[in-house]
Short mmCIF file of C-alpha atoms in Angstrom, two decimals:
data_model
loop_
_atom_site.label_atom_id
_atom_site.label_comp_id
_atom_site.label_asym_id
_atom_site.label_seq_id
_atom_site.Cartn_x
_atom_site.Cartn_y
_atom_site.Cartn_z
CA MET X 1 55.71 -27.59 11.83
CA ARG X 2 54.04 -29.61 15.27
CA ASN X 3 50.45 -28.24 13.59
CA LEU X 4 51.63 -30.24 10.40
CA ILE X 5 53.13 -33.32 12.89
CA LYS X 6 49.23 -33.11 14.16
CA LYS X 7 47.63 -33.30 11.25
CA PHE X 8 50.11 -36.27 10.01
CA LEU X 9 49.48 -38.30 12.57
CA ASN X 10 45.86 -37.40 12.78
CA VAL X 11 45.81 -36.71 16.47
CA LYS X 12 44.24 -33.21 18.09
CA THR X 13 44.13 -32.83 21.70
CA VAL X 14 47.64 -33.75 22.36
CA LYS X 15 50.71 -31.72 22.68
CA ILE X 16 53.84 -32.47 20.72
CA LYS X 17 56.66 -32.27 23.79
CA SER X 18 59.37 -33.10 21.03
CA ILE X 19 60.24 -34.24 17.67
CA LYS X 20 63.42 -36.78 17.01
CA ILE X 21 64.62 -38.32 13.29
CA ASP X 22 67.23 -41.00 13.79
CA LYS X 23 68.87 -40.93 10.38
CA LEU X 24 70.81 -44.19 11.05
CA LYS X 25 67.87 -46.42 11.97
CA ASN X 26 65.57 -44.00 9.68
CA ILE X 27 63.49 -43.26 12.53
CA VAL X 28 61.25 -40.48 13.78
CA THR X 29 59.91 -40.35 17.02
CA VAL X 30 57.40 -38.21 18.09
CA SER X 31 56.45 -37.17 22.03
CA LEU X 32 53.34 -36.30 22.68
CA GLU X 33 51.33 -35.48 25.67
CA PRO X 34 47.47 -35.51 26.12
CA THR X 35 46.31 -32.16 26.93
CA LYS X 36 44.13 -32.20 30.90
CA GLY X 37 40.98 -32.73 29.69
CA GLN X 38 42.51 -36.10 28.17
CA LYS X 39 44.69 -36.85 30.90
CA TYR X 40 43.71 -39.59 33.25
CA LEU X 41 40.93 -41.45 31.89
CA CYS X 42 39.97 -45.10 31.92
CA PRO X 43 40.30 -46.99 29.17
CA ILE X 44 37.05 -48.49 29.04
CA CYS X 45 34.43 -46.36 29.99
CA GLY X 46 36.29 -42.89 29.00
CA LYS X 47 35.74 -41.43 32.37
CA LYS X 48 38.06 -39.57 34.79
CA ALA X 49 39.84 -41.39 37.28
CA LYS X 50 42.34 -40.98 39.99
CA TYR X 51 45.39 -41.41 39.14
CA TYR X 52 47.16 -45.03 40.67
CA ASP X 53 51.03 -44.85 39.52
CA LYS X 54 53.20 -44.10 36.43
CA GLY X 55 52.60 -48.01 35.28
CA LYS X 56 55.40 -49.31 32.63
CA GLY X 57 56.79 -45.23 32.17
CA ILE X 58 57.38 -44.16 28.40
CA ARG X 59 55.79 -46.28 25.82
CA HIS X 60 55.76 -46.81 21.92
CA TRP X 61 53.45 -46.96 19.86
CA ARG X 62 54.22 -47.34 15.91
CA ALA X 63 51.90 -45.06 13.50
CA LEU X 64 51.90 -44.86 9.99
CA ASP X 65 55.27 -44.07 7.76
CA LEU X 66 56.40 -40.95 6.36
CA GLY X 67 57.24 -42.39 3.31
CA SER X 68 60.03 -44.43 3.85
CA MET X 69 60.70 -43.83 7.52
CA GLN X 70 58.96 -45.21 10.00
CA VAL X 71 57.30 -43.23 12.85
CA LEU X 72 57.34 -43.81 16.69
CA ILE X 73 55.15 -42.08 18.87
CA GLU X 74 56.46 -41.63 22.53
CA GLY X 75 54.56 -41.04 26.04
CA GLU X 76 54.03 -41.89 29.46
CA ALA X 77 51.40 -44.72 30.26
CA PRO X 78 50.36 -44.26 33.62
CA ARG X 79 48.19 -46.62 35.30
CA VAL X 80 44.49 -44.93 36.63
CA ASN X 81 41.99 -46.69 39.12
CA CYS X 82 38.53 -46.45 38.03
CA LYS X 83 35.54 -46.78 40.45
CA LYS X 84 33.68 -49.35 38.11
CA HIS X 85 36.51 -50.87 36.29
CA GLY X 86 39.60 -50.74 38.72
CA VAL X 87 43.03 -50.47 37.49
CA HIS X 88 43.77 -49.92 34.07
CA THR X 89 46.58 -48.66 31.94
CA ALA X 90 45.79 -44.54 30.88
CA LYS X 91 43.70 -44.27 27.64
CA VAL X 92 45.72 -42.18 24.79
CA PRO X 93 43.39 -40.39 22.66
CA TRP X 94 45.72 -41.77 19.57
CA ALA X 95 45.47 -45.68 20.41
CA ARG X 96 42.98 -48.32 21.46
CA HIS X 97 43.40 -49.92 25.24
CA GLN X 98 46.63 -52.85 25.35
CA SER X 99 47.25 -52.03 21.49
CA THR X 100 51.14 -50.62 20.81
CA PHE X 101 50.39 -49.25 17.42
CA THR X 102 47.76 -45.95 16.46
CA LEU X 103 44.02 -45.68 16.02
CA ASP X 104 44.99 -45.10 12.14
CA PHE X 105 48.02 -47.82 11.87
CA GLU X 106 45.12 -50.10 13.21
CA ASN X 107 42.65 -48.84 10.82
CA THR X 108 45.22 -48.81 7.58
CA VAL X 109 46.06 -52.53 7.90
CA THR X 110 42.01 -53.89 9.11
CA TRP X 111 41.47 -52.68 5.96
CA LEU X 112 44.22 -54.25 3.84
CA SER X 113 43.70 -57.21 5.37
CA LEU X 114 40.21 -56.89 3.37
CA HIS X 115 41.33 -56.62 0.26
CA CYS X 116 45.32 -58.61 0.08
CA SER X 117 46.78 -61.78 1.71
CA ARG X 118 47.75 -61.42 5.31
CA LYS X 119 50.91 -62.05 4.16
CA THR X 120 50.59 -59.23 1.78
CA VAL X 121 49.91 -56.70 4.63
CA ALA X 122 52.56 -58.14 7.41
CA GLU X 123 55.47 -57.71 4.48
CA PHE X 124 54.25 -54.02 3.65
CA MET X 125 53.39 -52.38 6.95
CA ARG X 126 55.97 -54.19 8.41
CA ILE X 127 54.91 -56.03 11.07
CA SER X 128 54.93 -59.34 12.28
CA TRP X 129 52.83 -62.40 11.17
CA ASN X 130 51.00 -62.71 14.22
CA THR X 131 50.54 -59.15 14.87
CA VAL X 132 47.57 -58.89 11.87
CA GLY X 133 44.54 -60.81 13.47
CA PRO X 134 44.32 -58.81 16.85
CA ILE X 135 44.47 -55.75 15.09
CA ILE X 136 41.23 -56.94 13.13
CA SER X 137 39.85 -58.10 16.31
CA ARG X 138 40.74 -54.78 18.31
CA CYS X 139 39.21 -52.79 14.91
CA LYS X 140 35.99 -54.97 14.88
CA LYS X 141 35.26 -54.49 18.64
CA ASP X 142 35.37 -50.90 18.25
CA ALA X 143 33.55 -50.69 14.76
CA ASP X 144 31.04 -53.00 16.06
CA SER X 145 30.18 -51.83 19.24
CA HIS X 146 26.86 -52.67 19.83
CA PRO X 147 26.47 -56.45 18.20
CA GLU X 148 23.67 -57.09 19.82
CA HIS X 149 21.63 -54.62 17.35
CA ARG X 150 22.19 -57.19 14.26
CA PHE X 151 19.39 -59.68 15.83
CA ASN X 152 16.91 -56.97 15.85
CA ASN X 153 13.73 -57.17 13.41
CA LEU X 154 14.57 -60.72 12.35
CA LYS X 155 12.44 -62.45 9.69
CA ARG X 156 13.91 -64.52 7.63
CA ILE X 157 17.48 -66.29 8.55
CA GLY X 158 19.70 -68.75 7.08
CA ILE X 159 21.63 -71.58 8.95
CA ASP X 160 24.57 -74.00 7.57
CA GLU X 161 28.04 -74.85 8.44
CA THR X 162 31.14 -74.62 6.93
CA SER X 163 34.81 -76.58 6.97
CA PHE X 164 37.43 -74.35 7.57
CA LYS X 165 40.21 -76.45 8.78
CA LYS X 166 41.59 -80.28 7.87
CA GLY X 167 40.25 -82.85 10.17
CA HIS X 168 36.76 -82.04 10.03
CA LYS X 169 36.85 -78.95 11.91
CA TYR X 170 33.45 -76.38 11.12
CA LEU X 171 32.09 -72.67 11.72
CA THR X 172 27.76 -72.70 11.96
CA VAL X 173 27.19 -69.62 10.30
CA ILE X 174 23.80 -67.35 10.67
CA VAL X 175 22.44 -65.36 7.90
CA ASP X 176 20.01 -62.40 7.83
CA HIS X 177 18.14 -62.87 4.39
CA ASP X 178 16.41 -59.48 4.61
CA LYS X 179 19.93 -57.76 5.07
CA ASN X 180 22.18 -59.96 3.20
CA SER X 181 24.61 -59.93 6.15
CA VAL X 182 26.11 -62.42 8.32
CA ILE X 183 25.02 -62.10 12.12
CA TRP X 184 26.73 -64.69 13.73
CA VAL X 185 29.04 -67.28 13.86
CA HIS X 186 30.61 -69.59 16.09
CA GLU X 187 33.09 -72.60 16.29
CA LYS X 188 31.20 -76.20 15.51
CA HIS X 189 28.33 -76.83 14.59
CA GLY X 190 25.75 -79.07 16.21
CA LYS X 191 22.72 -78.52 18.53
CA GLU X 192 24.11 -76.91 21.10
CA VAL X 193 25.98 -74.88 19.05
CA LEU X 194 22.70 -73.20 17.27
CA LYS X 195 21.04 -73.33 20.72
CA GLN X 196 23.55 -70.92 21.87
CA PHE X 197 22.60 -68.39 18.86
CA LEU X 198 18.54 -69.18 19.92
CA GLU X 199 19.09 -68.57 23.81
CA GLU X 200 21.11 -65.06 22.95
CA LEU X 201 17.52 -63.84 21.70
CA THR X 202 15.04 -62.29 23.98
CA PRO X 203 11.99 -64.41 23.52
CA GLU X 204 10.44 -61.04 21.64
CA GLN X 205 13.13 -61.65 18.67
CA ARG X 206 12.63 -65.75 18.69
CA ALA X 207 8.85 -64.62 17.90
CA GLY X 208 9.66 -62.48 15.33
CA ILE X 209 11.61 -65.16 12.97
CA GLU X 210 9.15 -66.34 10.34
CA CYS X 211 11.06 -68.91 8.46
CA TYR X 212 14.34 -69.86 8.18
CA SER X 213 16.25 -71.91 5.33
CA ALA X 214 18.59 -74.89 5.75
CA ASP X 215 20.07 -78.31 4.38
CA GLY X 216 18.72 -81.56 5.77
CA ALA X 217 19.92 -81.81 8.65
CA ARG X 218 17.53 -83.06 11.74
CA TRP X 219 19.02 -81.25 14.61
CA ILE X 220 18.67 -77.41 12.67
CA SER X 221 14.67 -78.88 12.47
CA GLU X 222 14.53 -80.14 16.12
CA THR X 223 16.45 -77.26 18.13
CA MET X 224 14.48 -74.21 15.92
CA THR X 225 11.02 -76.34 16.57
CA GLU X 226 12.14 -75.92 20.10
CA TYR X 227 12.77 -72.54 20.13
CA CYS X 228 10.53 -70.69 17.31
CA PRO X 229 8.03 -73.35 16.74
CA ASN X 230 5.80 -70.69 14.35
CA ALA X 231 8.59 -70.27 12.47
CA GLN X 232 8.70 -72.50 8.54
CA ARG X 233 11.34 -74.33 7.46
CA CYS X 234 12.40 -74.07 3.76
CA LEU X 235 14.39 -76.28 1.64
CA ASP X 236 16.55 -74.65 -0.94
CA SER X 237 16.15 -76.15 -4.66
CA TYR X 238 19.95 -76.15 -4.72
CA HIS X 239 19.58 -78.81 -2.07
CA LEU X 240 16.80 -80.96 -3.08
CA VAL X 241 18.72 -80.89 -7.02
CA GLU X 242 22.12 -82.39 -4.94
CA TRP X 243 19.99 -84.76 -3.58
CA VAL X 244 18.72 -86.17 -7.09
CA ASN X 245 21.71 -85.65 -8.78
CA ALA X 246 23.10 -87.93 -6.00
CA ALA X 247 20.72 -90.60 -6.56
CA LEU X 248 21.06 -90.49 -10.24
CA ASP X 249 24.95 -90.80 -9.63
CA GLU X 250 24.24 -93.92 -7.67
CA VAL X 251 21.99 -95.54 -10.60
CA ARG X 252 24.79 -94.77 -13.20
CA THR X 253 27.65 -96.46 -11.04
CA GLU X 254 25.36 -99.71 -10.65
CA ALA X 255 24.97 -99.57 -14.58
CA TRP X 256 28.65 -99.28 -15.42
CA HIS X 257 29.25 -101.84 -13.26
CA LYS X 258 26.66 -104.20 -14.77
CA ALA X 259 27.36 -103.18 -18.09
CA LYS X 260 31.49 -103.85 -17.65
CA GLU X 261 30.67 -107.22 -16.56
CA GLU X 262 28.87 -107.98 -19.41
CA GLU X 263 31.80 -106.85 -21.45
CA GLU X 264 33.79 -108.89 -19.45
CA ALA X 265 31.91 -112.40 -19.79
CA ASN X 266 30.89 -111.48 -23.89
CA THR X 267 34.58 -110.87 -24.72
CA LYS X 268 36.73 -113.70 -25.27
CA LYS X 269 40.47 -113.32 -24.44
CA LYS X 270 41.93 -114.69 -28.23
CA PRO X 271 45.91 -114.46 -29.26
CA GLY X 272 46.84 -111.46 -31.15
CA ARG X 273 45.14 -108.79 -32.83
CA PRO X 274 41.60 -108.16 -33.29
CA LYS X 275 39.85 -109.14 -36.89
CA LYS X 276 39.16 -106.54 -39.38
CA GLY X 277 35.70 -104.61 -38.47
CA GLU X 278 35.68 -106.30 -34.84
CA GLU X 279 34.71 -103.43 -32.27
CA LYS X 280 34.38 -103.79 -28.73
CA ASP X 281 32.07 -103.40 -26.94
CA LYS X 282 31.52 -99.51 -25.68
CA THR X 283 29.03 -99.28 -23.31
CA ALA X 284 30.52 -99.34 -19.78
CA GLN X 285 32.83 -96.50 -21.21
CA ALA X 286 30.39 -94.43 -22.37
CA ILE X 287 28.00 -94.78 -19.02
CA LYS X 288 31.62 -94.07 -17.01
CA GLY X 289 32.21 -91.16 -18.88
CA SER X 290 28.45 -90.08 -19.12
CA ALA X 291 28.06 -88.13 -15.12
CA THR X 292 28.94 -85.10 -16.53
CA ALA X 293 26.13 -84.59 -18.92
CA LEU X 294 23.66 -86.95 -16.68
CA GLY X 295 24.03 -83.97 -14.34
CA LYS X 296 23.56 -80.71 -16.30
CA ALA X 297 20.30 -79.28 -17.72
CA PRO X 298 19.64 -80.77 -21.65
CA GLU X 299 19.07 -76.57 -22.63
CA HIS X 300 23.10 -76.73 -21.88
CA LEU X 301 24.31 -79.49 -22.74
CA THR X 302 27.28 -79.63 -25.73
CA GLU X 303 26.85 -82.13 -29.03
CA THR X 304 28.80 -84.44 -27.67
CA GLN X 305 27.04 -85.03 -24.27
CA LYS X 306 23.46 -84.79 -25.84
CA ALA X 307 25.38 -88.02 -28.23
CA LYS X 308 25.87 -89.91 -24.32
CA ILE X 309 22.34 -89.19 -23.57
CA ASP X 310 20.91 -90.40 -26.43
CA PHE X 311 22.95 -93.65 -26.48
CA ILE X 312 22.19 -94.03 -22.68
CA ALA X 313 18.45 -93.86 -24.17
CA ARG X 314 18.88 -97.01 -26.57
CA THR X 315 21.24 -98.95 -24.14
CA ASP X 316 20.17 -98.37 -20.62
CA ARG X 317 16.41 -98.03 -20.17
CA LYS X 318 16.60 -97.68 -16.42
CA LEU X 319 19.80 -95.12 -16.05
CA TYR X 320 17.73 -93.07 -18.50
CA ARG X 321 14.84 -93.94 -16.75
CA ALA X 322 16.13 -91.77 -13.18
CA TYR X 323 17.63 -89.20 -15.94
CA CYS X 324 14.36 -88.03 -16.45
CA LEU X 325 13.05 -88.28 -13.24
CA LYS X 326 15.97 -86.00 -12.08
CA GLU X 327 14.34 -83.36 -15.03
CA MET X 328 11.26 -83.39 -13.97
CA ILE X 329 11.98 -82.52 -10.54
CA ARG X 330 14.46 -80.22 -11.89
CA THR X 331 12.02 -78.22 -13.46
CA LEU X 332 8.98 -78.71 -11.20
CA ILE X 333 10.52 -76.81 -8.47
CA LYS X 334 10.36 -74.03 -10.43
CA LEU X 335 6.52 -73.78 -11.28
CA PRO X 336 4.29 -71.46 -9.22
CA ALA X 337 3.34 -72.60 -5.01
CA ASN X 338 0.24 -73.19 -6.38
CA GLU X 339 1.11 -75.76 -8.64
CA ILE X 340 4.28 -77.47 -7.16
CA ASP X 341 2.57 -79.41 -4.71
CA LYS X 342 -0.10 -81.21 -7.68
CA ALA X 343 3.28 -81.73 -9.32
CA LEU X 344 5.20 -82.71 -6.67
CA LYS X 345 3.10 -85.09 -5.59
CA SER X 346 3.10 -86.39 -9.05
CA TRP X 347 6.73 -87.00 -9.34
CA LEU X 348 6.72 -89.08 -5.93
CA TRP X 349 4.33 -91.39 -7.01
CA LYS X 350 6.23 -92.21 -10.27
CA ALA X 351 9.75 -92.12 -8.41
CA SER X 352 8.10 -94.89 -5.45
CA HIS X 353 6.81 -97.19 -8.71
CA SER X 354 10.55 -96.54 -10.43
CA ARG X 355 11.47 -99.90 -9.33
CA ILE X 356 14.77 -98.36 -9.11
CA PRO X 357 16.55 -98.57 -5.48
CA ALA X 358 18.09 -95.67 -5.12
CA ILE X 359 15.53 -93.22 -6.71
CA TYR X 360 13.08 -95.02 -4.34
CA GLU X 361 15.07 -94.37 -1.22
CA LEU X 362 14.89 -90.64 -2.97
CA GLN X 363 11.59 -90.46 -2.87
CA LYS X 364 10.93 -91.70 0.79
CA LYS X 365 13.77 -88.88 2.24
CA ILE X 366 11.64 -86.34 -0.33
CA ARG X 367 8.82 -87.27 1.39
CA ARG X 368 10.07 -86.51 4.78
CA HIS X 369 10.97 -82.54 3.51
CA ILE X 370 7.94 -82.24 1.44
CA ASN X 371 6.57 -79.35 3.50
CA ALA X 372 10.12 -77.85 3.85
CA ILE X 373 9.93 -77.94 -0.40
CA LEU X 374 6.72 -76.07 -0.27
CA ASN X 375 7.61 -73.39 1.97
CA THR X 376 10.37 -72.86 -0.40
CA ALA X 377 8.05 -72.04 -3.41
CA LYS X 378 5.87 -70.07 -1.26
CA TYR X 379 8.33 -67.94 0.52
CA LYS X 380 10.58 -67.30 -2.46
CA LEU X 381 13.58 -68.89 0.33
CA SER X 382 16.34 -70.93 -1.27
CA ASN X 383 20.33 -71.19 1.15
CA ALA X 384 21.68 -69.59 -2.26
CA ARG X 385 22.56 -66.33 -0.29
CA ILE X 386 24.50 -68.33 2.92
CA GLU X 387 26.05 -70.78 0.15
CA ALA X 388 27.34 -67.22 -1.08
CA MET X 389 28.76 -66.47 2.34
CA ASN X 390 30.59 -69.50 2.89
CA ASN X 391 32.13 -69.43 -0.54
CA LYS X 392 33.61 -65.77 1.28
CA ILE X 393 34.54 -67.53 4.46
CA LYS X 394 36.67 -70.20 2.18
CA LEU X 395 37.92 -67.32 0.14
CA THR X 396 38.83 -65.18 3.53
CA ILE X 397 40.84 -68.02 5.19
CA ARG X 398 42.50 -69.04 1.74
CA MET X 399 44.12 -65.55 1.49
CA ALA X 400 44.84 -65.46 5.21
CA TYR X 401 46.94 -68.74 4.70
CA GLY X 402 44.67 -70.23 7.28
CA PHE X 403 43.93 -68.12 10.99
CA ARG X 404 45.86 -70.25 14.03
CA ASN X 405 43.43 -68.19 16.44
CA ILE X 406 39.68 -68.89 16.22
CA GLU X 407 38.28 -65.79 17.33
CA ASN X 408 40.41 -63.51 14.83
CA LEU X 409 39.06 -65.22 11.99
CA LYS X 410 35.43 -64.96 13.41
CA ASP X 411 36.27 -61.79 13.37
CA MET X 412 37.57 -61.61 9.72
CA ILE X 413 34.08 -63.22 8.52
CA MET X 414 32.00 -60.12 10.44
CA LEU X 415 33.69 -57.42 9.07
CA ARG X 416 33.44 -59.21 5.52
CA CYS X 417 30.59 -60.43 5.78
CA SER X 418 28.77 -58.24 8.26
CA HIS X 419 28.82 -54.66 6.46
CA ILE X 420 30.96 -53.38 9.21
CA PRO X 421 33.22 -50.78 7.26
CA ILE X 422 36.35 -50.38 7.72
CA PHE X 423 37.33 -47.11 6.45
CA LEU X 424 41.03 -45.58 5.41
CA PRO X 425 41.93 -42.85 7.65
CA GLY X 426 41.00 -39.18 6.32
CA ARG X 427 38.09 -40.44 3.86
CA THR X 428 35.34 -40.66 5.86
CA CYS X 429 34.82 -41.55 9.81
CA PHE X 430 35.41 -44.75 11.41
CA GLY X 431 32.38 -46.67 12.69
CA HIS X 432 29.42 -48.38 12.12
CA THR X 433 25.42 -47.65 12.30
CA TYR X 434 22.58 -49.76 11.80
#
């Protein structure tokens, strides 16, 4: 019976002193005592330490349920005086330091948190809502005991920021493109935050970074130039097309306002219904509803959307010219690296002579980032991977209905996006190898 209980609790170096069953409260209490070799260990370094005092006496730890019954582990929790770390509660074989739950219980909670909402986990495991976050942090610390190893052999990284709460609250996220994993995440964004990451790297690690992908933010390029002068900046096609679509939408809005003014000027308000055969000018309405059609690639347009583009080509040459310039830059970024330079310079010339203010300002912006665009074609590096990570982060926040503690959120992101394995008890070993 005692061996069966040990198997169930997944503990080895312990002695079972007693087993109590409270039928009224539906609770099983197992009283345990560490073996002689496991007594009086420092919880931080795991080495033998001197007995200090009995601490708070008998303590209880929540274990995994036995069917419908809750299981509690009962045991003494004396304090020890470690030469290196001072006075702490002695380590026990079945739980982590400063935890009131067993190892298997916390591992199960963390695994479920990666696959279910935080509310579901709290209800299923019969624990408080606010308890899940600290459990996640303890498991992450245990599984990722050497986080500095993630900075080894960095060559290609991605830098971006993502919002995580209302009120302009952001996280800065750093991704290793080669390992497809998040290597660093921190609250806020800007120069100081990025400097903090780069200063955590050794000079050799900073020198090893060959290229990085980012959006057009100046603070990223300025900081990277300061710390990693040899790293090449890459501006992925996603942000480039986003800039072009924003400029095109500005031209469309201007064309819509102009068409609406002309429509109102040409329309005479007469009493009664319009005469038979008299048609209302629908140019403004067509331009207003063309945003989706103008933003899509021609091969993906529906018949209705193609008709809208044809209507714009006949009625508004300026807007259609802006649309053609958008399509030109969308196709040229797919060209081979040895052809994109000439094609991009040709596009810049056409954009600068388009006599469209929004497109003219766009070409000035692209000229400032032309080297980064060419590097993207050369190194085949984009921010698509980090944008996908940002979607994972937003999904994590939604599943948890928000995180009150930013450290718990950061630990959850690292567990979900950094290949740190969390296993259910009895399935495989708990830990992480790089």
